[in-house]
Tab-separated table of C-alpha atoms in Angstrom:
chain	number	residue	atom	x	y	z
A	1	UNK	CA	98.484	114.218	122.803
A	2	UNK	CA	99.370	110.699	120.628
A	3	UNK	CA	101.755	108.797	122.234
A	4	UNK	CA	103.899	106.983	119.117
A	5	UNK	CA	106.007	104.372	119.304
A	6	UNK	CA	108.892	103.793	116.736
A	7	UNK	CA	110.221	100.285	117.080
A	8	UNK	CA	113.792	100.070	115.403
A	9	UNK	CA	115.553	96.521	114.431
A	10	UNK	CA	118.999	95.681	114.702
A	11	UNK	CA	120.612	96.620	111.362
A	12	UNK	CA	117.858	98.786	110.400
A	13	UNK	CA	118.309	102.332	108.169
A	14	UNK	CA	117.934	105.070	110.814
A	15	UNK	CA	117.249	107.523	108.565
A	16	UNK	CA	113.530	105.818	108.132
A	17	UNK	CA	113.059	106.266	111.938
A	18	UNK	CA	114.825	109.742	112.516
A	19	UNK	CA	113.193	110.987	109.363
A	20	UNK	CA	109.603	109.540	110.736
A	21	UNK	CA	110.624	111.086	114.223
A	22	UNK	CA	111.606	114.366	112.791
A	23	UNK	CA	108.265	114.828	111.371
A	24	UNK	CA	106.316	114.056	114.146
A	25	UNK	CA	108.985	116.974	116.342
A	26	UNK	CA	108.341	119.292	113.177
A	27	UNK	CA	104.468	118.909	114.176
A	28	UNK	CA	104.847	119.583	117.505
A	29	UNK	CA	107.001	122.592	116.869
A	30	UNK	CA	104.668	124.329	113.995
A	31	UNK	CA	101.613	126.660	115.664
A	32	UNK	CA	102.295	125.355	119.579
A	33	UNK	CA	100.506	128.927	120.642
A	34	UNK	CA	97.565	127.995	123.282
A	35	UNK	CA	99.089	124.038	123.316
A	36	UNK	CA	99.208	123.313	126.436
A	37	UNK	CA	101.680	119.890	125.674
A	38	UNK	CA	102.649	118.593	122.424
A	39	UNK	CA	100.905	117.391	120.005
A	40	UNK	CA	102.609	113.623	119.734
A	41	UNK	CA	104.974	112.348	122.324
A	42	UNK	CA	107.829	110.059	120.705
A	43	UNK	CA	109.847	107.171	122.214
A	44	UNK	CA	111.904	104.869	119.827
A	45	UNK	CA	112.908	101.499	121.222
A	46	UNK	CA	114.743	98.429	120.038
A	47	UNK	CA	114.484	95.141	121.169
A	48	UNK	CA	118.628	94.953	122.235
A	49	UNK	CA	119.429	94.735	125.332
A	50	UNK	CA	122.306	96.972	124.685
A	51	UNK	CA	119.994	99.542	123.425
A	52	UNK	CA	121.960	100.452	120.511
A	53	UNK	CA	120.973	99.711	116.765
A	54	UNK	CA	123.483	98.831	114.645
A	55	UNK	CA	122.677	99.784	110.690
A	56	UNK	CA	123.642	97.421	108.330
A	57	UNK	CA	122.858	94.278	109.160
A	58	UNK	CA	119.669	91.863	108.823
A	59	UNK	CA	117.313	91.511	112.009
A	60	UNK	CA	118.140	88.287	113.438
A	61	UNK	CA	115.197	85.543	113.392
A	62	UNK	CA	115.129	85.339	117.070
A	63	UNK	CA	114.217	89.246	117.205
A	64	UNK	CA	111.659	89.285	115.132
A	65	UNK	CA	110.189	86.536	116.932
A	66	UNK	CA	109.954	88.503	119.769
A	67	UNK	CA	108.756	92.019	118.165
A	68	UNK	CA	106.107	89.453	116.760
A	69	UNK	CA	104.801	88.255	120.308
A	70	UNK	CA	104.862	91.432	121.855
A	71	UNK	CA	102.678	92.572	118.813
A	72	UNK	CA	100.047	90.070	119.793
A	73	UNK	CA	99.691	91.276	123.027
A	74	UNK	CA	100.328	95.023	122.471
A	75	UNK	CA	97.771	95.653	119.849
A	76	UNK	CA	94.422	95.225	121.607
A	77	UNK	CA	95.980	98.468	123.504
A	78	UNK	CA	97.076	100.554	120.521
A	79	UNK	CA	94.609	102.837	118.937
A	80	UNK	CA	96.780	102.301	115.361
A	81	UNK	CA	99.727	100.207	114.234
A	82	UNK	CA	101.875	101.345	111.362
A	83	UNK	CA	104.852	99.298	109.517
A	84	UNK	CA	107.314	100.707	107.931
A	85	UNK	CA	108.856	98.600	104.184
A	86	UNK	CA	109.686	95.106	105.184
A	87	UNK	CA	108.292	95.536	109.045
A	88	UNK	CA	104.812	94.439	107.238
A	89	UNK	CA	105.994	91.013	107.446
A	90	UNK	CA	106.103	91.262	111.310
A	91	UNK	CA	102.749	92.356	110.980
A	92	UNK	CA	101.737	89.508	108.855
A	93	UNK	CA	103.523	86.856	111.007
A	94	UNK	CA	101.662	87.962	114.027
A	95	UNK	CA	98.495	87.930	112.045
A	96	UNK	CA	97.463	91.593	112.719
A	97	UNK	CA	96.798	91.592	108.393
A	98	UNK	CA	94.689	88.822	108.216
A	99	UNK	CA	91.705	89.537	106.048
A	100	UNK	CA	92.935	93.136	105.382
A	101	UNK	CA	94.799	94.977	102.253
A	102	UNK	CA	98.528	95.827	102.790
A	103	UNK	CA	101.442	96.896	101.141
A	104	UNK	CA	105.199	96.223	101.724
A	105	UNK	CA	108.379	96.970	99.784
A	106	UNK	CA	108.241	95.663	96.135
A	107	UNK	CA	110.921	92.578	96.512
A	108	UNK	CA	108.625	91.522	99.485
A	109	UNK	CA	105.544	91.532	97.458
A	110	UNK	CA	105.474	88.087	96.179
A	111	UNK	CA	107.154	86.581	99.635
A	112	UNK	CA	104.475	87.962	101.793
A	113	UNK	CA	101.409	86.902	99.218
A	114	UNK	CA	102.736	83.428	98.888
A	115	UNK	CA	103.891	83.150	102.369
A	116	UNK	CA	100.472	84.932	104.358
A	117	UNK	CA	97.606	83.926	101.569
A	118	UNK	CA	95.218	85.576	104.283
A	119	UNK	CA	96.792	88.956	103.279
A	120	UNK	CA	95.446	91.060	100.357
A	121	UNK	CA	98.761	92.141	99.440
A	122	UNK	CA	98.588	95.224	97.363
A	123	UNK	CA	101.854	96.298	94.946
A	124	UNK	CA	101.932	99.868	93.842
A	125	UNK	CA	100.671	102.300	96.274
A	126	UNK	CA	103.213	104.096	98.727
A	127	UNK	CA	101.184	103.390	101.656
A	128	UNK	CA	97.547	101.212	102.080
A	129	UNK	CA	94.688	102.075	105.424
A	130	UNK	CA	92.829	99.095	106.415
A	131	UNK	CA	91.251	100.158	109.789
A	132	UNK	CA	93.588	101.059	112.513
A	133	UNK	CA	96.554	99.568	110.543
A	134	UNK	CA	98.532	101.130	108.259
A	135	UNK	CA	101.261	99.961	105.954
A	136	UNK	CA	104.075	101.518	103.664
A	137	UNK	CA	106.394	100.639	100.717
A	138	UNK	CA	109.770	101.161	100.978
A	139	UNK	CA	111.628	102.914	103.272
A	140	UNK	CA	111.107	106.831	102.161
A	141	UNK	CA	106.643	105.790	102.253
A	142	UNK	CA	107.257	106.134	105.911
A	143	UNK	CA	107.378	109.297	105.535
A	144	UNK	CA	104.448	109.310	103.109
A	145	UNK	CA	102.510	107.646	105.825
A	146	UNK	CA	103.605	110.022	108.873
A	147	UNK	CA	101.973	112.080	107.209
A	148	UNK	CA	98.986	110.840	106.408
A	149	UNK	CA	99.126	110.364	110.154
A	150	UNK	CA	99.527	113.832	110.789
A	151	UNK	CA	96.915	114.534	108.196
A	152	UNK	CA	94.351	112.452	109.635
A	153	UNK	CA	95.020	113.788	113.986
A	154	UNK	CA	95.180	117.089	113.081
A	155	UNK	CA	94.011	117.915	109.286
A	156	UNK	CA	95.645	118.913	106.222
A	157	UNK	CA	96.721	122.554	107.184
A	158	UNK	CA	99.273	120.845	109.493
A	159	UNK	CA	100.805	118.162	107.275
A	160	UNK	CA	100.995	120.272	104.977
A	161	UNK	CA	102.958	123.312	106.629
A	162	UNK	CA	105.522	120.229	108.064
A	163	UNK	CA	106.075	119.084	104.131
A	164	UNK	CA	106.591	122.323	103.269
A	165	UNK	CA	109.004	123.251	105.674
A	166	UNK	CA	110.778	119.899	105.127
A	167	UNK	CA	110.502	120.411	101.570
A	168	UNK	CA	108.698	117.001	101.047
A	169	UNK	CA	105.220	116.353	98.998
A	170	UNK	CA	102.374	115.996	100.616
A	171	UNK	CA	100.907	113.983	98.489
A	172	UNK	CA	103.063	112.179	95.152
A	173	UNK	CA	102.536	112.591	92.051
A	174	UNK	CA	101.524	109.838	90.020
A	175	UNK	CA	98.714	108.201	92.082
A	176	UNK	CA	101.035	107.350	95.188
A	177	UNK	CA	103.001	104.474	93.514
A	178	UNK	CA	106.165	102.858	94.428
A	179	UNK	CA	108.235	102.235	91.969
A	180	UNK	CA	110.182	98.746	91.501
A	181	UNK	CA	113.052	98.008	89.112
A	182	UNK	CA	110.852	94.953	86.819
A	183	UNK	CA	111.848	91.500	88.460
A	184	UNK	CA	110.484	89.666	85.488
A	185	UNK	CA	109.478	86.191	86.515
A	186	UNK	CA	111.976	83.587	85.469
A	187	UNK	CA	110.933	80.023	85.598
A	188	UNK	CA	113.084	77.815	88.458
A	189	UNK	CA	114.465	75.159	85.820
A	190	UNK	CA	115.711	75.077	82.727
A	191	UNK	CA	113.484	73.837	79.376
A	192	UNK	CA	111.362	75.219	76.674
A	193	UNK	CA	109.837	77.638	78.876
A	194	UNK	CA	112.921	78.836	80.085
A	195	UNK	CA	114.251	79.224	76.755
A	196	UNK	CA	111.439	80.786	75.782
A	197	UNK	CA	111.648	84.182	78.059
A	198	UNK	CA	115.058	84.403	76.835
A	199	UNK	CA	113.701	84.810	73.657
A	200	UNK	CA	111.141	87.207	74.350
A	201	UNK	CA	113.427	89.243	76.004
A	202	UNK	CA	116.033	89.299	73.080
A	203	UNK	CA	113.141	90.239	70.444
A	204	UNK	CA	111.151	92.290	72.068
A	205	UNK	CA	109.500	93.552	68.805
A	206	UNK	CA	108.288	90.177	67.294
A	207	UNK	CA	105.017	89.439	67.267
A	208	UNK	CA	104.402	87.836	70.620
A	209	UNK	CA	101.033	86.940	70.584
A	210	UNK	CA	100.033	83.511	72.428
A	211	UNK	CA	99.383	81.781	69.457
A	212	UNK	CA	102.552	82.684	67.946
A	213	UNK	CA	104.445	81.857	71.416
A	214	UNK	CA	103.363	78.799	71.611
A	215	UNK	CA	103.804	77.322	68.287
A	216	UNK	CA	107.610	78.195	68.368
A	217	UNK	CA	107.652	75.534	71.847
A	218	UNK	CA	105.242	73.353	69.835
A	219	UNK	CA	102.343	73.543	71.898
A	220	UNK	CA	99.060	74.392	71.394
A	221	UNK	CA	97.541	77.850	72.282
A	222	UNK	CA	95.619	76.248	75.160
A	223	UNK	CA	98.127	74.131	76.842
A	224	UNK	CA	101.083	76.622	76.445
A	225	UNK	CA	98.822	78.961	78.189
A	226	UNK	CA	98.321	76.478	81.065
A	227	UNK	CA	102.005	75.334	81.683
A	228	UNK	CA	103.745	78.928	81.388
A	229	UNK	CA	101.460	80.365	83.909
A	230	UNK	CA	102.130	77.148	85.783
A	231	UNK	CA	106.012	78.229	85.318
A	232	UNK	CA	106.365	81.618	86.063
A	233	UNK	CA	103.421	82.635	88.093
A	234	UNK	CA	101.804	84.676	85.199
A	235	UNK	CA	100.223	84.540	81.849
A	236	UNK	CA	101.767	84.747	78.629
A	237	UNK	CA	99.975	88.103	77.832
A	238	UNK	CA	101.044	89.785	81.164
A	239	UNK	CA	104.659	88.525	80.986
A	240	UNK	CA	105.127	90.102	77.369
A	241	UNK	CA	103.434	93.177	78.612
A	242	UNK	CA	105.893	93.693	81.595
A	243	UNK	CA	109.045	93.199	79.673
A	244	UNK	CA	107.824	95.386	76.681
A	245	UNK	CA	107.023	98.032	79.538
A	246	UNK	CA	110.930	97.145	81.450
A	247	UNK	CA	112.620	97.518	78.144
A	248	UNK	CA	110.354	101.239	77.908
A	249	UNK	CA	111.409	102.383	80.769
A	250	UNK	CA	115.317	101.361	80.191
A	251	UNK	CA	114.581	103.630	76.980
A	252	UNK	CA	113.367	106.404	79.111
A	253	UNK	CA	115.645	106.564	81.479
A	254	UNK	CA	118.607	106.082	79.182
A	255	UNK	CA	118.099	107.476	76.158
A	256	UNK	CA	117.075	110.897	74.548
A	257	UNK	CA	114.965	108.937	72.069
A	258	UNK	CA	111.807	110.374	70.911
A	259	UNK	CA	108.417	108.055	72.656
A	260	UNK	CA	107.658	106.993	68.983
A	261	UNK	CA	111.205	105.389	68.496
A	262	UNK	CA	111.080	104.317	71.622
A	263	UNK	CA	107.544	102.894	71.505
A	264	UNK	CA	108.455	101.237	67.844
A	265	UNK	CA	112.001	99.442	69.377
A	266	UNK	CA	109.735	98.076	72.530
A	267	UNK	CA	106.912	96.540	70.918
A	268	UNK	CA	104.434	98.922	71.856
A	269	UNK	CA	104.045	100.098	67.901
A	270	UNK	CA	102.708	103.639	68.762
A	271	UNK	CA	103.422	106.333	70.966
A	272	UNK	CA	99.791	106.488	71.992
A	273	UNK	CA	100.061	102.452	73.308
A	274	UNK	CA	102.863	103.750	75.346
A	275	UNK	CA	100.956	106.138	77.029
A	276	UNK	CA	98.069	104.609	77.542
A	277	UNK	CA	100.261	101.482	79.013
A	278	UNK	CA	102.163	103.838	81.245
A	279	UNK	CA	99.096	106.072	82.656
A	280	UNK	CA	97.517	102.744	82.953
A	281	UNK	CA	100.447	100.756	85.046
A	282	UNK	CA	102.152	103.688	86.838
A	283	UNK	CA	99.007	106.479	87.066
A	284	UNK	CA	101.811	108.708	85.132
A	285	UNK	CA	102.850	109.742	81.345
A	286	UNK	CA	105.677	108.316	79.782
A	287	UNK	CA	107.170	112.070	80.022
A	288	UNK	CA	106.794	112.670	83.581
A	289	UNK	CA	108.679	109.303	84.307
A	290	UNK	CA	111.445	110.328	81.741
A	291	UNK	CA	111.473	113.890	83.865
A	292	UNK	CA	111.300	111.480	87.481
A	293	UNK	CA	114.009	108.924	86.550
A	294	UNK	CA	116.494	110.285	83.325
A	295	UNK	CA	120.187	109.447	83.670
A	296	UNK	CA	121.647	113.009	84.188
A	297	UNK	CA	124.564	111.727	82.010
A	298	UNK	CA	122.148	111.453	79.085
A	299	UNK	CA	120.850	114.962	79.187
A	300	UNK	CA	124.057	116.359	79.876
A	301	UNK	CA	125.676	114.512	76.546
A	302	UNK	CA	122.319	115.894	74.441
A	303	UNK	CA	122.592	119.535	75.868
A	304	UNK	CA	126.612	119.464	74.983
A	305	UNK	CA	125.736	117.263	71.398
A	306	UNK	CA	123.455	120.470	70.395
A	307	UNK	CA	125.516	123.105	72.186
A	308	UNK	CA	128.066	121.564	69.447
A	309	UNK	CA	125.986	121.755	66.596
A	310	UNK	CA	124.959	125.504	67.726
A	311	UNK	CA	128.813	126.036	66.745
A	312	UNK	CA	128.786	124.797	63.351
């Protein structure tokens, strides 16, 4: 029998604990003939006094402070420790990920690389192994990483019997990513840097090549280079390539426009750039992310816009 531990903050989302709880119960309940206990025995604590959580608000510093030192001393005992979206950063704090790969929800990305340099932070995949700890995305990769858990105590015919009965996937489609809405870097200050991503952004479909970038700030290739990395954290290349692949996937998700159009009004030129950019980024097609993400509102307007021309 595992014992697990689910440690819940004040102002946490219980659904991320009762979901991961519910999976574990759906283990123990699936093919108990000739078990003499359960499989996993669950307890889920919080560190108020009061013992109630309270969703909705932020866990105060003084709390994690103290989930932090019992960390420390609870983790030469503990045969795995798993975090949960932004619980990573406990994790980090206490210096459990030092020297190891992990993950944590997409707006934490850049805090915890820039905050814990020891960290090899990882962005993309729902969950990341490194040894006997584990760590998740956002909130719905706990459940991802339960299990993977499960997977991993009691093999694959088990985790998957629980996701089907909870009607979950056992493993995601599209290589396990998270997805993130594009926070394209913007520089701190205002100047010709600045006023240069603005411009990008508004003409998308120019020819944005670094030479061409920086003689409209009057720079040369080589110096431009240097300062907007400087500026925004990335290179001139990589910034044009993430806002040419935002603006896609604002076209996907929005619009019933064909991947040529769409790949022609983003800059990519082709739809076979597109593709490649998107299996190369995301692990899936430009299609299957239209199917994952499409406004409903859009395909409802083009099913009633031919429905109407069916009439004529």
């Amino acid at each position: 029998m595992k014992k697990i531990l689910i440690i819940v903050p004040d102002g946490g989302m219980l659904f991320e604990s009762a979901g991961i709880a519910d999976i574990l119960m759906q283990a123990n309940q699936l093919h108990t003939d000739g078990l003499a206990r359960p499989r996993y025995h669950i307890n889920i604590a919080t560190t108020q006094p009061h013992q109630v959580i309270h969703t909705g608000r932020g866990q105060n510093e003084q709390e994690g402070t103290d989930v932090v030192d019992w960390l420390r001393l609870a983790a030469p005992h503990a045969r795995r420790i798993a975090s949960i979206c932004g619980g990573a950063m406990l994790l980090a704090q206490s210096g459990l990920l030092n020297g190891r790969r992990a993950t944590t929800h997409w707006k934490l990305l850049e805090t915890m690389q820039s905050t814990f340099p020891e960290v090899k932070v990882e962005e993309g995949p729902l969950y990341i192994q490194d040894g006997p700890i584990w760590t998740s995305g956002g909130v719905s990769s706990g459940f991802d990483l339960t299990l993977a858990l499960v997977e991993e105590d009691y093999g694959f015919s088990l985790a998957r019997d629980i996701a089907q009965d909870l009607v979950m996937y056992l493993h995601r489609p599209g290589g396990q990513l998270q997805f993130s809405r594009y926070n394209l870097r913007q520089t701190c200050s205002s100047g010709p840097i600045s006023d240069l991503q603005a411009w990008i952004l508004e003409n998308i479909t120019a020819d944005l090549c670094v030479e061409a970038l920086a003689e409209k700030v009057a720079m040369s290739p080589r110096n431009f280079t240097r300062i907007f990395t400087r500026e925004t954290g990335v290179s001139p290349a990589r910034y044009v390539s993430e806002a040419r692949l935002a603006a896609a996937w604002q076209h996907l998700e929005k619009t019933s426009d064909t991947l040529d159009r769409i790949a022609a009004n983003t800059g990519f030129g082709s739809s076979i750039n597109l593709r490649r950019i998107f299996e190369k980024q995301l692990q899936l097609t430009p299609g299957e992310y239209r199917q994952r993400f499409h406004c409903r509102n859009v395909i409802i307007f083009c099913h009633l816009r031919h429905k109407a021309r069916d009439l004529k």
